């Protein structure tokens, strides 16, 4: 009778461990899905920002070229243009380049 009771206790303990492992795996998958969703939202926002920044820089460039062709000086300082272009390049790299894949590349797949 003692073997039957201890055998049942071991089976219950094994079942509890397997249920706990399944729960942990589901929790890890949910956290990974949340991280992936946050990264996707961040990249989508960056792509939208890149479109607006690219449009603004293009407009400033076209106005500068047009005013130069007309013979007038366009008051576009070089330093802000370089800074904004550098920011646009960084955003382009994040939105369409390899920086967006870096956090998920180092995480193990489930």
PDB file of C-alpha atoms in Angstrom:
ATOM      1  CA  UNK A   1       0.000   0.000   0.000  1.00  0.00           C
ATOM      2  CA  UNK A   2       2.922   2.344   0.730  1.00  0.00           C
ATOM      3  CA  UNK A   3       4.354   1.889  -2.747  1.00  0.00           C
ATOM      4  CA  UNK A   4       1.047   2.822  -4.357  1.00  0.00           C
ATOM      5  CA  UNK A   5       0.749   6.037  -2.340  1.00  0.00           C
ATOM      6  CA  UNK A   6       4.372   7.080  -2.934  1.00  0.00           C
ATOM      7  CA  UNK A   7       4.018   6.233  -6.637  1.00  0.00           C
ATOM      8  CA  UNK A   8       0.960   8.458  -6.866  1.00  0.00           C
ATOM      9  CA  UNK A   9       2.834  11.264  -5.097  1.00  0.00           C
ATOM     10  CA  UNK A  10       5.675  11.034  -7.617  1.00  0.00           C
ATOM     11  CA  UNK A  11       3.207  11.109 -10.506  1.00  0.00           C
ATOM     12  CA  UNK A  12       1.478  14.174  -9.071  1.00  0.00           C
ATOM     13  CA  UNK A  13       4.849  15.895  -8.550  1.00  0.00           C
ATOM     14  CA  UNK A  14       5.908  15.094 -12.129  1.00  0.00           C
ATOM     15  CA  UNK A  15       2.591  16.398 -13.451  1.00  0.00           C
ATOM     16  CA  UNK A  16       2.972  19.604 -11.391  1.00  0.00           C
ATOM     17  CA  UNK A  17       6.502  20.108 -12.751  1.00  0.00           C
ATOM     18  CA  UNK A  18       5.353  19.639 -16.340  1.00  0.00           C
ATOM     19  CA  UNK A  19       2.450  22.052 -15.838  1.00  0.00           C
ATOM     20  CA  UNK A  20       4.865  24.594 -14.339  1.00  0.00           C
ATOM     21  CA  UNK A  21       7.267  24.202 -17.285  1.00  0.00           C
ATOM     22  CA  UNK A  22       4.441  24.689 -19.783  1.00  0.00           C
ATOM     23  CA  UNK A  23       3.383  27.816 -17.891  1.00  0.00           C
ATOM     24  CA  UNK A  24       6.943  29.192 -17.967  1.00  0.00           C
ATOM     25  CA  UNK A  25       7.264  28.504 -21.703  1.00  0.00           C
ATOM     26  CA  UNK A  26       3.973  30.278 -22.380  1.00  0.00           C
ATOM     27  CA  UNK A  27       5.089  33.219 -20.252  1.00  0.00           C
ATOM     28  CA  UNK A  28       8.400  33.442 -22.137  1.00  0.00           C
ATOM     29  CA  UNK A  29       6.607  33.325 -25.495  1.00  0.00           C
ATOM     30  CA  UNK A  30       4.238  36.072 -24.390  1.00  0.00           C
ATOM     31  CA  UNK A  31       7.154  38.276 -23.275  1.00  0.00           C
ATOM     32  CA  UNK A  32       8.942  37.646 -26.594  1.00  0.00           C
ATOM     33  CA  UNK A  33       5.787  38.564 -28.508  1.00  0.00           C
ATOM     34  CA  UNK A  34       5.498  41.778 -26.478  1.00  0.00           C
ATOM     35  CA  UNK A  35       9.139  42.700 -27.206  1.00  0.00           C
ATOM     36  CA  UNK A  36       8.657  41.967 -30.897  1.00  0.00           C
ATOM     37  CA  UNK A  37       5.483  44.079 -30.961  1.00  0.00           C
ATOM     38  CA  UNK A  38       7.225  47.002 -29.244  1.00  0.00           C
ATOM     39  CA  UNK A  39      10.112  46.778 -31.685  1.00  0.00           C
ATOM     40  CA  UNK A  40       7.727  46.676 -34.651  1.00  0.00           C
ATOM     41  CA  UNK A  41       5.848  49.726 -33.372  1.00  0.00           C
ATOM     42  CA  UNK A  42       9.132  51.573 -32.851  1.00  0.00           C
ATOM     43  CA  UNK A  43      10.324  50.763 -36.363  1.00  0.00           C
ATOM     44  CA  UNK A  44       6.969  51.799 -37.863  1.00  0.00           C
ATOM     45  CA  UNK A  45       7.123  55.150 -36.051  1.00  0.00           C
ATOM     46  CA  UNK A  46      10.689  55.649 -37.234  1.00  0.00           C
ATOM     47  CA  UNK A  47       9.733  54.917 -40.835  1.00  0.00           C
ATOM     48  CA  UNK A  48       6.975  57.513 -40.615  1.00  0.00           C
ATOM     49  CA  UNK A  49       9.435  60.028 -39.132  1.00  0.00           C
ATOM     50  CA  UNK A  50      11.893  59.281 -41.937  1.00  0.00           C
ATOM     51  CA  UNK A  51       9.251  60.145 -44.528  1.00  0.00           C
ATOM     52  CA  UNK A  52       8.527  63.503 -42.883  1.00  0.00           C
ATOM     53  CA  UNK A  53      12.194  64.361 -42.359  1.00  0.00           C
ATOM     54  CA  UNK A  54      13.051  63.333 -45.908  1.00  0.00           C
ATOM     55  CA  UNK A  55      10.263  65.499 -47.258  1.00  0.00           C
ATOM     56  CA  UNK A  56      11.393  68.498 -45.232  1.00  0.00           C
ATOM     57  CA  UNK A  57      15.041  68.116 -46.278  1.00  0.00           C
ATOM     58  CA  UNK A  58      14.038  67.647 -49.918  1.00  0.00           C
ATOM     59  CA  UNK A  59      11.870  70.760 -49.810  1.00  0.00           C
ATOM     60  CA  UNK A  60      14.677  72.809 -48.265  1.00  0.00           C
ATOM     61  CA  UNK A  61      17.109  71.488 -50.855  1.00  0.00           C
ATOM     62  CA  UNK A  62      14.798  72.302 -53.761  1.00  0.00           C
ATOM     63  CA  UNK A  63      14.159  75.805 -52.425  1.00  0.00           C
ATOM     64  CA  UNK A  64      17.917  76.315 -51.990  1.00  0.00           C
ATOM     65  CA  UNK A  65      18.687  75.116 -55.520  1.00  0.00           C
ATOM     66  CA  UNK A  66      15.854  77.191 -56.971  1.00  0.00           C
ATOM     67  CA  UNK A  67      16.956  80.343 -55.204  1.00  0.00           C
ATOM     68  CA  UNK A  68      20.561  79.735 -56.274  1.00  0.00           C
ATOM     69  CA  UNK A  69      19.459  79.347 -59.903  1.00  0.00           C
ATOM     70  CA  UNK A  70      17.512  82.589 -59.663  1.00  0.00           C
ATOM     71  CA  UNK A  71      20.617  84.320 -58.374  1.00  0.00           C
ATOM     72  CA  UNK A  72      19.429  84.978 -54.844  1.00  0.00           C
ATOM     73  CA  UNK A  73      21.119  83.647 -51.754  1.00  0.00           C
ATOM     74  CA  UNK A  74      19.012  81.265 -49.720  1.00  0.00           C
ATOM     75  CA  UNK A  75      19.721  81.673 -46.004  1.00  0.00           C
ATOM     76  CA  UNK A  76      20.270  77.993 -45.261  1.00  0.00           C
ATOM     77  CA  UNK A  77      23.083  77.602 -42.731  1.00  0.00           C
ATOM     78  CA  UNK A  78      25.284  74.602 -43.385  1.00  0.00           C
ATOM     79  CA  UNK A  79      25.548  73.331 -39.788  1.00  0.00           C
ATOM     80  CA  UNK A  80      21.803  72.708 -39.210  1.00  0.00           C
ATOM     81  CA  UNK A  81      21.573  71.066 -42.622  1.00  0.00           C
ATOM     82  CA  UNK A  82      24.416  68.693 -41.721  1.00  0.00           C
ATOM     83  CA  UNK A  83      22.916  67.913 -38.303  1.00  0.00           C
ATOM     84  CA  UNK A  84      19.461  67.210 -39.716  1.00  0.00           C
ATOM     85  CA  UNK A  85      20.963  65.089 -42.486  1.00  0.00           C
ATOM     86  CA  UNK A  86      22.919  63.083 -39.910  1.00  0.00           C
ATOM     87  CA  UNK A  87      19.763  62.517 -37.875  1.00  0.00           C
ATOM     88  CA  UNK A  88      17.945  61.434 -41.014  1.00  0.00           C
ATOM     89  CA  UNK A  89      20.742  58.987 -41.840  1.00  0.00           C
ATOM     90  CA  UNK A  90      20.540  57.504 -38.330  1.00  0.00           C
ATOM     91  CA  UNK A  91      16.768  57.144 -38.591  1.00  0.00           C
ATOM     92  CA  UNK A  92      17.109  55.566 -42.039  1.00  0.00           C
ATOM     93  CA  UNK A  93      19.584  53.034 -40.649  1.00  0.00           C
ATOM     94  CA  UNK A  94      17.215  52.121 -37.818  1.00  0.00           C
ATOM     95  CA  UNK A  95      14.115  51.967 -40.006  1.00  0.00           C
ATOM     96  CA  UNK A  96      15.493  50.124 -43.024  1.00  0.00           C
ATOM     97  CA  UNK A  97      18.962  48.939 -42.038  1.00  0.00           C
ATOM     98  CA  UNK A  98      20.402  46.418 -39.661  1.00  0.00           C
ATOM     99  CA  UNK A  99      19.976  48.201 -36.325  1.00  0.00           C
ATOM    100  CA  UNK A 100      16.357  47.139 -35.968  1.00  0.00           C
ATOM    101  CA  UNK A 101      17.277  43.444 -36.109  1.00  0.00           C
ATOM    102  CA  UNK A 102      20.041  43.611 -33.484  1.00  0.00           C
ATOM    103  CA  UNK A 103      17.943  43.122 -30.303  1.00  0.00           C
ATOM    104  CA  UNK A 104      16.029  40.127 -31.634  1.00  0.00           C
ATOM    105  CA  UNK A 105      19.093  38.523 -33.223  1.00  0.00           C
ATOM    106  CA  UNK A 106      20.744  38.034 -29.834  1.00  0.00           C
ATOM    107  CA  UNK A 107      17.626  36.567 -28.198  1.00  0.00           C
ATOM    108  CA  UNK A 108      17.092  32.821 -28.330  1.00  0.00           C
ATOM    109  CA  UNK A 109      14.131  31.574 -30.315  1.00  0.00           C
ATOM    110  CA  UNK A 110      11.483  29.550 -28.514  1.00  0.00           C
TER     111      UNK A 110
END
